[in-house]
CSV table of C-alpha atoms in Angstrom, one decimal:
chain,number,residue,atom,x,y,z
V,138,MET,CA,7.7,-16.0,16.1
V,139,SER,CA,8.7,-18.3,12.9
V,140,ARG,CA,7.3,-18.5,9.3
V,141,GLY,CA,4.8,-21.5,8.9
V,142,ASN,CA,3.5,-21.9,12.5
V,143,GLY,CA,0.0,-20.8,11.6
V,144,ASN,CA,0.2,-17.2,12.0
V,145,LEU,CA,0.1,-14.3,9.5
V,146,TYR,CA,2.8,-11.8,10.0
V,147,ILE,CA,2.7,-8.7,8.1
V,148,SER,CA,5.5,-6.3,8.4
V,149,PHE,CA,5.4,-2.6,6.7
V,150,VAL,CA,9.0,-1.6,6.1
V,151,SER,CA,10.4,1.6,7.4
V,152,MET,CA,11.5,3.0,3.8
V,153,GLY,CA,11.7,6.9,4.6
V,154,GLN,CA,9.2,8.0,1.7
V,155,GLY,CA,8.4,4.7,-0.1
V,156,ASP,CA,7.0,1.4,0.1
V,157,CYS,CA,7.7,-2.3,1.0
V,158,THR,CA,5.7,-4.8,2.7
V,159,VAL,CA,6.7,-8.2,3.6
V,160,VAL,CA,3.8,-10.8,4.4
V,161,SER,CA,4.2,-14.6,5.8
V,162,LEU,CA,1.2,-16.6,5.3
V,163,PRO,CA,-0.1,-19.2,8.1
V,164,ASN,CA,1.4,-22.2,5.9
V,165,GLY,CA,5.1,-20.1,5.5
V,166,LYS,CA,4.5,-18.8,2.1
V,167,ILE,CA,5.8,-15.6,1.4
V,168,LEU,CA,4.6,-12.2,-0.2
V,169,MET,CA,6.2,-9.3,-1.1
V,170,ILE,CA,4.9,-6.0,-2.3
V,171,ASP,CA,6.8,-3.0,-3.6
V,172,CYS,CA,10.6,-2.0,-2.8
V,173,GLY,CA,11.4,1.7,-3.2
V,174,THR,CA,12.4,4.9,-1.6
V,175,ALA,CA,12.4,8.3,-2.6
V,176,ARG,CA,15.3,9.0,-0.8
V,177,TRP,CA,17.6,9.2,-3.8
V,178,ASN,CA,15.9,12.1,-5.3
V,179,THR,CA,14.7,14.1,-2.5
V,180,ASP,CA,16.8,16.3,0.0
V,181,TYR,CA,16.1,15.4,3.7
V,182,ASN,CA,13.7,18.3,5.3
V,183,THR,CA,12.5,18.5,8.6
V,184,GLY,CA,10.6,21.4,8.0
V,185,ARG,CA,13.0,23.6,9.4
V,186,ASP,CA,14.9,23.9,5.9
V,187,ARG,CA,18.2,21.6,6.9
V,188,SER,CA,19.3,19.8,3.9
V,189,GLN,CA,21.3,16.7,3.9
V,190,SER,CA,24.9,16.2,2.7
V,191,ARG,CA,25.1,13.8,-0.1
V,192,ASP,CA,27.3,11.5,2.1
V,193,ASP,CA,24.5,11.4,4.9
V,194,GLN,CA,22.0,10.6,2.2
V,195,LEU,CA,23.8,7.5,0.9
V,196,THR,CA,24.5,6.4,4.3
V,197,GLN,CA,20.9,6.6,5.3
V,198,ILE,CA,19.8,4.9,1.9
V,199,ARG,CA,22.3,2.0,2.8
V,200,GLN,CA,20.9,1.6,6.3
V,201,LEU,CA,17.1,1.6,5.0
V,202,ARG,CA,18.4,-1.2,2.3
V,203,GLN,CA,19.7,-3.3,5.3
V,204,GLY,CA,16.5,-2.6,6.9
V,205,VAL,CA,14.7,-4.3,4.2
V,206,ILE,CA,16.8,-7.2,4.1
V,207,ASP,CA,17.0,-7.7,7.9
V,208,THR,CA,13.2,-7.8,7.8
V,209,LEU,CA,12.8,-9.8,4.9
V,210,TYR,CA,15.3,-12.6,6.5
V,211,ALA,CA,14.1,-12.3,10.0
V,212,ASP,CA,12.4,-15.6,11.4
V,213,ARG,CA,9.3,-14.6,10.6
V,214,HIS,CA,9.8,-14.2,7.2
V,215,LEU,CA,12.3,-15.8,4.6
V,216,HIS,CA,14.7,-16.8,7.3
V,217,ASN,CA,16.8,-19.6,5.4
V,218,TYR,CA,13.7,-20.5,3.0
V,219,ASN,CA,15.3,-17.8,0.2
V,220,LYS,CA,11.8,-18.1,-1.7
V,221,ILE,CA,9.4,-15.5,-2.5
V,222,ASP,CA,5.8,-16.8,-3.7
V,223,ALA,CA,4.6,-14.0,-4.9
V,224,LEU,CA,6.0,-10.7,-5.6
V,225,VAL,CA,3.6,-7.6,-6.3
V,226,MET,CA,4.9,-4.2,-8.0
V,227,THR,CA,2.1,-2.0,-7.9
V,228,HIS,CA,3.2,0.6,-10.0
V,229,PRO,CA,6.5,1.9,-11.8
V,230,ASP,CA,7.0,5.0,-9.2
V,231,LYS,CA,10.6,5.2,-7.9
V,232,ASP,CA,9.4,4.9,-4.1
V,233,HIS,CA,7.8,1.8,-5.1
V,234,CYS,CA,10.5,-0.2,-7.0
V,235,ASN,CA,13.8,1.2,-7.2
V,236,GLU,CA,15.3,-0.7,-4.5
V,237,LEU,CA,14.2,-4.2,-5.5
V,238,PHE,CA,17.7,-5.1,-7.1
V,239,SER,CA,19.7,-3.9,-4.5
V,240,VAL,CA,17.8,-5.9,-1.6
V,241,LEU,CA,17.8,-9.0,-3.7
V,242,PHE,CA,20.1,-9.2,-5.7
V,243,GLU,CA,23.0,-10.7,-3.2
V,244,LYS,CA,20.8,-13.5,-1.8
V,245,GLY,CA,18.9,-14.1,-4.9
V,246,PRO,CA,16.0,-15.6,-3.8
V,247,GLU,CA,13.5,-17.4,-6.0
V,248,ILE,CA,10.5,-15.8,-7.0
V,249,VAL,CA,7.8,-17.7,-7.8
V,250,ASN,CA,5.2,-15.3,-9.9
V,251,VAL,CA,5.4,-11.6,-10.5
V,252,TYR,CA,2.3,-9.3,-10.7
V,253,TYR,CA,2.8,-5.9,-12.2
V,254,SER,CA,0.5,-3.1,-13.3
V,255,TYR,CA,1.0,-0.6,-16.3
V,256,GLN,CA,1.1,-2.9,-19.2
V,257,ASP,CA,4.8,-3.7,-19.2
V,258,LEU,CA,7.9,-4.7,-16.8
V,259,ALA,CA,10.2,-2.7,-19.1
V,260,ARG,CA,8.2,0.7,-17.6
V,261,TYR,CA,9.5,-0.5,-14.4
V,262,THR,CA,12.9,1.5,-15.0
V,263,GLU,CA,14.0,3.2,-11.9
V,264,GLY,CA,16.6,1.2,-9.9
V,265,GLY,CA,16.5,-1.4,-12.9
V,266,ALA,CA,14.1,-3.5,-11.3
V,267,GLY,CA,11.9,-4.0,-14.5
V,268,SER,CA,15.1,-5.1,-16.5
V,269,TRP,CA,16.3,-7.1,-13.7
V,270,LEU,CA,13.1,-9.0,-13.3
V,271,THR,CA,12.7,-9.7,-16.8
V,272,ASN,CA,16.4,-10.7,-17.6
V,273,PHE,CA,18.2,-11.8,-14.4
V,274,ALA,CA,16.1,-12.6,-11.5
V,275,ASN,CA,15.5,-16.4,-10.5
V,276,VAL,CA,11.6,-16.2,-11.5
V,277,THR,CA,10.6,-19.9,-11.9
V,278,GLY,CA,6.9,-19.4,-12.6
V,279,GLN,CA,5.4,-16.1,-14.8
V,280,ARG,CA,5.3,-12.6,-14.8
V,281,TYR,CA,1.8,-11.3,-15.0
V,282,ALA,CA,0.5,-7.9,-16.3
V,283,VAL,CA,-2.7,-7.0,-14.2
V,284,ALA,CA,-5.5,-5.5,-15.8
V,285,ILE,CA,-8.4,-5.5,-13.2
V,286,ASN,CA,-10.3,-2.6,-14.3
V,287,GLN,CA,-13.4,-1.2,-15.9
V,288,GLU,CA,-12.6,-3.3,-19.2
V,289,GLY,CA,-12.4,-6.8,-17.5
V,290,VAL,CA,-10.3,-8.9,-15.5
V,291,ARG,CA,-7.2,-9.9,-17.6
V,292,LEU,CA,-3.8,-12.0,-16.7
V,293,ASN,CA,-0.9,-11.2,-19.1
V,294,GLY,CA,-4.3,-10.0,-21.9
V,295,ASN,CA,-6.1,-13.2,-21.0
V,296,ASP,CA,-9.5,-13.4,-19.1
V,297,VAL,CA,-9.3,-15.0,-15.7
V,298,ALA,CA,-12.3,-17.6,-15.2
V,299,ASN,CA,-14.2,-18.0,-12.1
V,300,ALA,CA,-13.5,-20.6,-9.8
V,301,THR,CA,-15.3,-24.1,-10.2
V,302,ASN,CA,-16.7,-23.7,-6.7
V,303,SER,CA,-16.2,-22.1,-3.4
V,304,GLY,CA,-13.5,-24.3,-2.1
V,305,ASP,CA,-11.5,-24.3,-5.0
V,306,GLY,CA,-8.1,-23.8,-4.4
V,307,ALA,CA,-7.0,-23.1,-7.8
V,308,ILE,CA,-5.0,-19.8,-8.1
V,309,HIS,CA,-5.7,-17.6,-11.0
V,310,ARG,CA,-9.3,-17.7,-10.6
V,311,LYS,CA,-12.1,-15.3,-9.6
V,312,SER,CA,-13.7,-16.4,-6.5
V,313,VAL,CA,-17.3,-17.4,-6.6
V,314,ASP,CA,-17.4,-17.3,-2.3
V,315,PRO,CA,-20.1,-14.9,-1.5
V,316,THR,CA,-17.5,-13.2,1.1
V,317,THR,CA,-14.7,-12.9,-1.4
V,318,MET,CA,-16.9,-12.7,-4.9
V,319,GLY,CA,-14.5,-11.9,-7.8
V,320,PHE,CA,-11.5,-11.6,-6.3
V,321,VAL,CA,-8.5,-12.8,-8.2
V,322,LYS,CA,-6.4,-15.2,-6.0
V,323,ILE,CA,-2.7,-15.6,-6.2
V,324,LEU,CA,-2.0,-17.1,-3.0
V,325,GLN,CA,-3.2,-19.9,-1.0
V,326,GLY,CA,-2.0,-19.6,2.4
V,327,THR,CA,-4.3,-21.8,4.9
V,328,ASP,CA,-2.1,-24.0,7.5
V,329,SER,CA,-2.4,-27.9,7.2
V,330,GLY,CA,-3.4,-27.7,10.9
V,331,ARG,CA,-6.7,-29.4,12.1
V,332,GLY,CA,-9.1,-26.3,12.5
V,333,ALA,CA,-7.0,-23.8,10.6
V,334,LYS,CA,-8.8,-21.1,9.4
V,335,PRO,CA,-8.4,-20.2,5.5
V,336,CYS,CA,-6.1,-17.7,4.7
V,337,GLU,CA,-5.8,-16.5,1.1
V,338,VAL,CA,-4.2,-13.5,-1.2
V,339,PHE,CA,-6.2,-11.7,-3.7
V,340,LEU,CA,-5.9,-9.2,-6.5
V,341,LEU,CA,-8.6,-6.7,-6.8
V,342,ALA,CA,-7.7,-4.0,-9.0
V,343,GLY,CA,-5.0,-3.0,-11.6
V,344,ASP,CA,-4.4,-0.7,-14.5
V,345,VAL,CA,-8.2,1.2,-13.4
V,346,LYS,CA,-9.0,3.6,-15.7
V,347,GLU,CA,-10.0,7.4,-15.2
V,348,TYR,CA,-13.6,7.7,-14.7
V,349,GLN,CA,-15.5,10.8,-16.3
V,350,ASN,CA,-16.2,13.2,-13.5
V,351,VAL,CA,-13.8,11.8,-10.9
V,352,ARG,CA,-10.7,14.2,-10.6
V,353,ASP,CA,-7.7,12.9,-8.3
V,354,LYS,CA,-5.1,15.3,-9.6
V,355,SER,CA,-2.6,12.2,-10.0
V,356,ASP,CA,-1.9,10.0,-13.2
V,357,ALA,CA,-2.3,6.9,-14.9
V,358,LYS,CA,0.7,5.1,-13.2
V,359,ASN,CA,-1.1,5.9,-9.4
V,360,ARG,CA,-4.7,5.1,-10.3
V,361,GLY,CA,-3.5,1.9,-12.2
V,362,SER,CA,-1.9,0.6,-9.0
V,363,VAL,CA,-2.2,-3.0,-8.2
V,364,VAL,CA,-4.5,-3.3,-5.1
V,365,THR,CA,-3.9,-6.6,-3.1
V,366,LEU,CA,-6.0,-7.8,-0.5
V,367,ILE,CA,-5.2,-10.9,2.1
V,368,VAL,CA,-8.1,-12.8,4.0
V,369,PHE,CA,-7.5,-14.5,6.9
V,370,GLY,CA,-10.5,-15.9,8.4
V,371,ASN,CA,-12.9,-13.5,8.9
V,372,GLN,CA,-10.3,-10.3,8.8
V,373,LYS,CA,-9.1,-8.5,5.7
V,374,PHE,CA,-6.1,-6.7,5.1
V,375,MET,CA,-5.7,-4.2,2.4
V,376,ILE,CA,-2.6,-2.8,0.7
V,377,CYS,CA,-3.4,0.3,-1.7
V,378,GLY,CA,0.0,1.1,-3.3
V,379,ASP,CA,-0.6,4.6,-4.6
V,380,ALA,CA,-4.3,3.9,-5.3
V,381,THR,CA,-6.6,7.4,-6.0
V,382,PHE,CA,-10.2,8.3,-6.0
V,383,ASN,CA,-10.5,6.6,-9.6
V,384,THR,CA,-9.2,3.2,-7.8
V,385,GLU,CA,-11.4,3.5,-4.9
V,386,LYS,CA,-14.4,4.3,-7.2
V,387,PHE,CA,-13.7,0.9,-9.1
V,388,LEU,CA,-13.3,-1.4,-5.7
V,389,LYS,CA,-16.5,0.3,-4.3
V,390,ASP,CA,-18.6,0.0,-7.6
V,391,THR,CA,-17.3,-3.5,-8.4
V,392,TYR,CA,-17.1,-5.5,-4.7
V,393,GLY,CA,-19.6,-3.5,-2.8
V,394,ASP,CA,-20.0,-4.8,0.4
V,395,THR,CA,-17.2,-7.3,0.5
V,396,LEU,CA,-14.8,-4.8,1.1
V,397,LYS,CA,-16.6,-3.4,4.4
V,398,ASN,CA,-15.2,-3.0,7.6
V,399,LEU,CA,-11.5,-4.1,6.9
V,400,GLU,CA,-9.3,-5.2,9.8
V,401,LEU,CA,-6.7,-2.8,8.3
V,402,ILE,CA,-5.7,-1.0,5.4
V,403,GLN,CA,-2.7,1.0,4.2
V,404,MET,CA,-3.3,4.5,3.1
V,405,GLY,CA,-3.3,4.9,-0.4
V,406,HIS,CA,-0.4,7.2,-2.3
V,407,HIS,CA,1.1,7.6,1.4
V,408,GLY,CA,-1.7,9.5,2.8
V,409,SER,CA,-1.7,12.3,-0.1
V,410,LEU,CA,-4.8,14.4,-0.9
V,411,THR,CA,-5.2,12.3,-4.0
V,412,SER,CA,-6.7,9.0,-1.9
V,413,SER,CA,-9.3,8.4,0.9
V,414,SER,CA,-12.5,9.7,-0.5
V,415,CYS,CA,-14.8,10.0,2.4
V,416,SER,CA,-18.6,11.1,2.3
V,417,THR,CA,-18.5,12.6,5.7
V,418,PHE,CA,-15.5,15.1,5.2
V,419,HIS,CA,-16.3,18.7,4.2
V,420,ASP,CA,-13.2,20.0,1.9
V,421,LEU,CA,-13.9,17.6,-1.1
V,422,GLU,CA,-15.5,17.7,-4.7
V,423,PRO,CA,-19.0,16.2,-4.6
V,424,ALA,CA,-18.0,13.3,-7.2
V,425,VAL,CA,-15.3,12.5,-4.9
V,426,LYS,CA,-17.3,12.7,-2.0
V,427,SER,CA,-19.9,10.5,-3.3
V,428,ILE,CA,-17.6,7.8,-3.4
V,429,GLY,CA,-17.1,7.6,0.7
V,430,PHE,CA,-14.4,4.8,0.2
V,431,VAL,CA,-13.1,5.5,3.8
V,432,ASN,CA,-16.8,5.4,5.3
V,433,HIS,CA,-17.1,2.2,3.4
V,434,VAL,CA,-14.3,0.0,4.2
V,435,ASN,CA,-14.6,1.4,7.9
V,436,PRO,CA,-11.0,0.2,8.9
V,437,ARG,CA,-10.2,-1.2,12.5
V,438,GLY,CA,-6.8,0.2,12.0
V,439,ALA,CA,-4.5,2.3,9.4
V,440,VAL,CA,-1.1,2.5,8.3
V,441,ILE,CA,0.8,5.1,6.4
V,442,SER,CA,4.0,4.4,4.7
V,443,ALA,CA,5.7,7.8,4.8
V,444,ALA,CA,8.1,9.8,6.3
V,445,VAL,CA,7.4,13.6,7.0
V,446,ASP,CA,11.4,14.1,6.6
V,447,SER,CA,11.3,13.2,3.6
V,448,GLY,CA,11.1,16.2,1.6
V,449,SER,CA,9.1,19.8,2.0
V,450,SER,CA,8.3,19.1,-1.9
V,451,LEU,CA,6.6,16.0,-1.1
V,452,LYS,CA,4.9,16.9,2.2
V,453,LEU,CA,3.4,13.7,3.2
V,454,PRO,CA,1.7,12.5,5.0
V,455,ARG,CA,-1.4,14.9,4.9
V,456,TYR,CA,-3.1,16.0,8.1
V,457,GLU,CA,-6.1,16.5,5.8
V,458,THR,CA,-6.1,12.7,4.8
V,459,ILE,CA,-5.6,11.5,8.2
V,460,GLN,CA,-8.7,13.6,9.3
V,461,LYS,CA,-10.9,11.7,6.8
V,462,TYR,CA,-10.5,8.6,9.1
V,463,SER,CA,-10.8,10.2,12.5
V,464,THR,CA,-13.7,12.0,11.7
V,465,LEU,CA,-15.9,9.3,10.6
V,466,PRO,CA,-19.0,9.2,12.7
V,467,GLU,CA,-18.5,7.8,16.4
V,468,ALA,CA,-21.5,5.5,16.0
V,469,THR,CA,-20.0,3.6,13.1
V,470,ARG,CA,-16.6,4.1,13.4
V,471,ARG,CA,-14.4,0.9,13.9
V,472,LEU,CA,-10.9,2.5,14.1
V,473,ILE,CA,-9.6,1.3,17.6
V,474,PRO,CA,-8.8,3.7,20.2
V,475,ARG,CA,-5.2,4.7,21.0
V,476,PRO,CA,-4.8,7.4,23.2
V,477,GLY,CA,-1.5,9.8,23.2
V,478,ASN,CA,-0.8,8.6,19.7
V,479,THR,CA,0.6,11.1,17.5
V,480,ILE,CA,1.7,11.4,13.8
V,481,ASP,CA,3.7,14.1,12.2
V,482,CYS,CA,2.4,15.3,9.3
V,483,TRP,CA,1.8,18.3,6.8
V,484,TRP,CA,-1.4,20.4,6.6
V,485,THR,CA,-2.3,23.5,4.9
V,486,THR,CA,-3.6,26.5,6.1
V,487,MET,CA,-5.0,29.7,3.8
V,488,GLU,CA,-3.0,32.6,5.1
V,489,ARG,CA,-2.4,36.2,3.8
V,490,GLN,CA,0.6,37.4,2.5
V,491,PRO,CA,2.1,40.8,0.9
V,492,ASN,CA,1.9,41.2,-2.8
V,493,LYS,CA,5.2,43.0,-3.8
V,494,LYS,CA,4.0,43.8,-7.3
V,495,ARG,CA,0.5,45.1,-6.5
V,496,LYS,CA,1.2,46.6,-3.0
V,497,LYS,CA,-1.4,44.9,-1.2
V,498,MET,CA,-1.8,41.6,0.4
V,499,ARG,CA,-2.9,38.1,-1.2
V,500,ARG,CA,-4.1,34.8,-0.1
V,501,VAL,CA,-1.9,32.1,-0.5
V,502,LEU,CA,-1.8,28.3,0.5
V,503,VAL,CA,0.8,27.8,3.2
V,504,SER,CA,2.0,24.2,4.5
V,505,HIS,CA,3.0,23.6,7.8
V,506,TYR,CA,4.8,20.7,9.1
V,507,GLU,CA,3.4,19.5,12.7
V,508,GLN,CA,2.9,16.5,15.0
V,509,LYS,CA,-0.9,16.3,15.3
V,510,ASP,CA,-2.6,14.3,18.0
V,511,VAL,CA,-4.9,11.5,16.4
V,512,ASP,CA,-5.7,9.0,19.3
V,513,LEU,CA,-6.8,6.2,17.2
V,514,GLU,CA,-4.8,3.3,15.6
V,515,ILE,CA,-3.4,5.4,12.6
V,516,VAL,CA,0.4,5.1,12.5
V,517,ALA,CA,2.7,5.7,10.4
V,518,THR,CA,6.3,4.0,9.3
V,519,GLY,CA,8.0,7.8,9.4
V,520,LYS,CA,7.5,8.0,13.1
V,521,LEU,CA,7.7,4.3,14.1
V,522,GLY,CA,10.0,2.7,11.9
V,523,THR,CA,9.1,-1.1,10.6
V,524,ILE,CA,5.7,-1.6,11.8
V,525,GLU,CA,4.3,-5.4,12.3
V,526,TYR,CA,1.4,-6.9,12.6
V,527,ASP,CA,0.7,-10.8,14.0
V,528,ARG,CA,-2.6,-12.5,13.9
V,529,SER,CA,-3.2,-16.1,15.2
V,530,ASN,CA,-5.7,-18.6,14.2
V,531,ALA,CA,-7.6,-17.5,17.2
V,532,ASP,CA,-7.4,-14.1,16.6
V,533,VAL,CA,-9.5,-14.6,13.6
């Protein structure tokens, strides 16, 4: 398994509560998306109120960091290439960017192009990511502010033009191919071998604005996450960052049927309650339920970049969100069966507790940590560690 052998390799790196994805395209080009963890700011907690010492916390962070380096420089990825062809920073939250400098500084790979949301790299303050990318990193191409939203399609404030034809290999153009119409290409990853299936990387969203009637209980940074799509042959792999209900509405309204039947999705916002709208799930507001993003993309597999032991205050991933995928109608559901599969997650119940002031019982929401049976292809890095996906030309 080596880079550039005609296969697609995707690694969802174990970051505790955080995100980092490394992708090798069939022609050997490298895509990296995010690099951060919340371990710095969150007490380790297993749901049994057992806090971690500072020394143990530092040791664990170093181990996470080394895990990223080991994955990034494995044979299937950089190895001795030391060049990242596209770096996507989905948004400025610490658990998406605060380890970038620490991971890349020592070996200092060339970074061709950088793509980011939220208008200004200076806002990526966590771990010094923005400052390093602006002033010190070996960026040989450009840094692009991504605004693909209700107001238009722009990179660095400039409108993105359409490709000249469906076979146009130029990057930073909107695709005119019927199966990827309007997607903004950032990498051409097709292998040069005879009969090789096309492989391309696209941006679908960035800096999405809030819709008037869609409440996602999140913020502008999360809903503005850059959403990335990898297309290899007839298979599509979506990386969502911390995308929320608003982001999902934009994606569905803008691209319609071209996003149906994904091969794989990385759940938005670590499987939180702010993402994964589903029309067949009971416990959602009507405006959110009507988006029905999970029903629309109907993936064969789903990945969650989250660790349940990252802190009781975060409570991720959420079982309620996992249920949205597992309760899709069986007649149309494409999720692959995975008998015996379990996920460590949090879920909420309404319970009666005493109110000491009023001397009577009250109803309160209580979160619980449990291992839940899923039996479908829904997996989490917090349970399995780094998750690898391989696709050959014959698979797609």
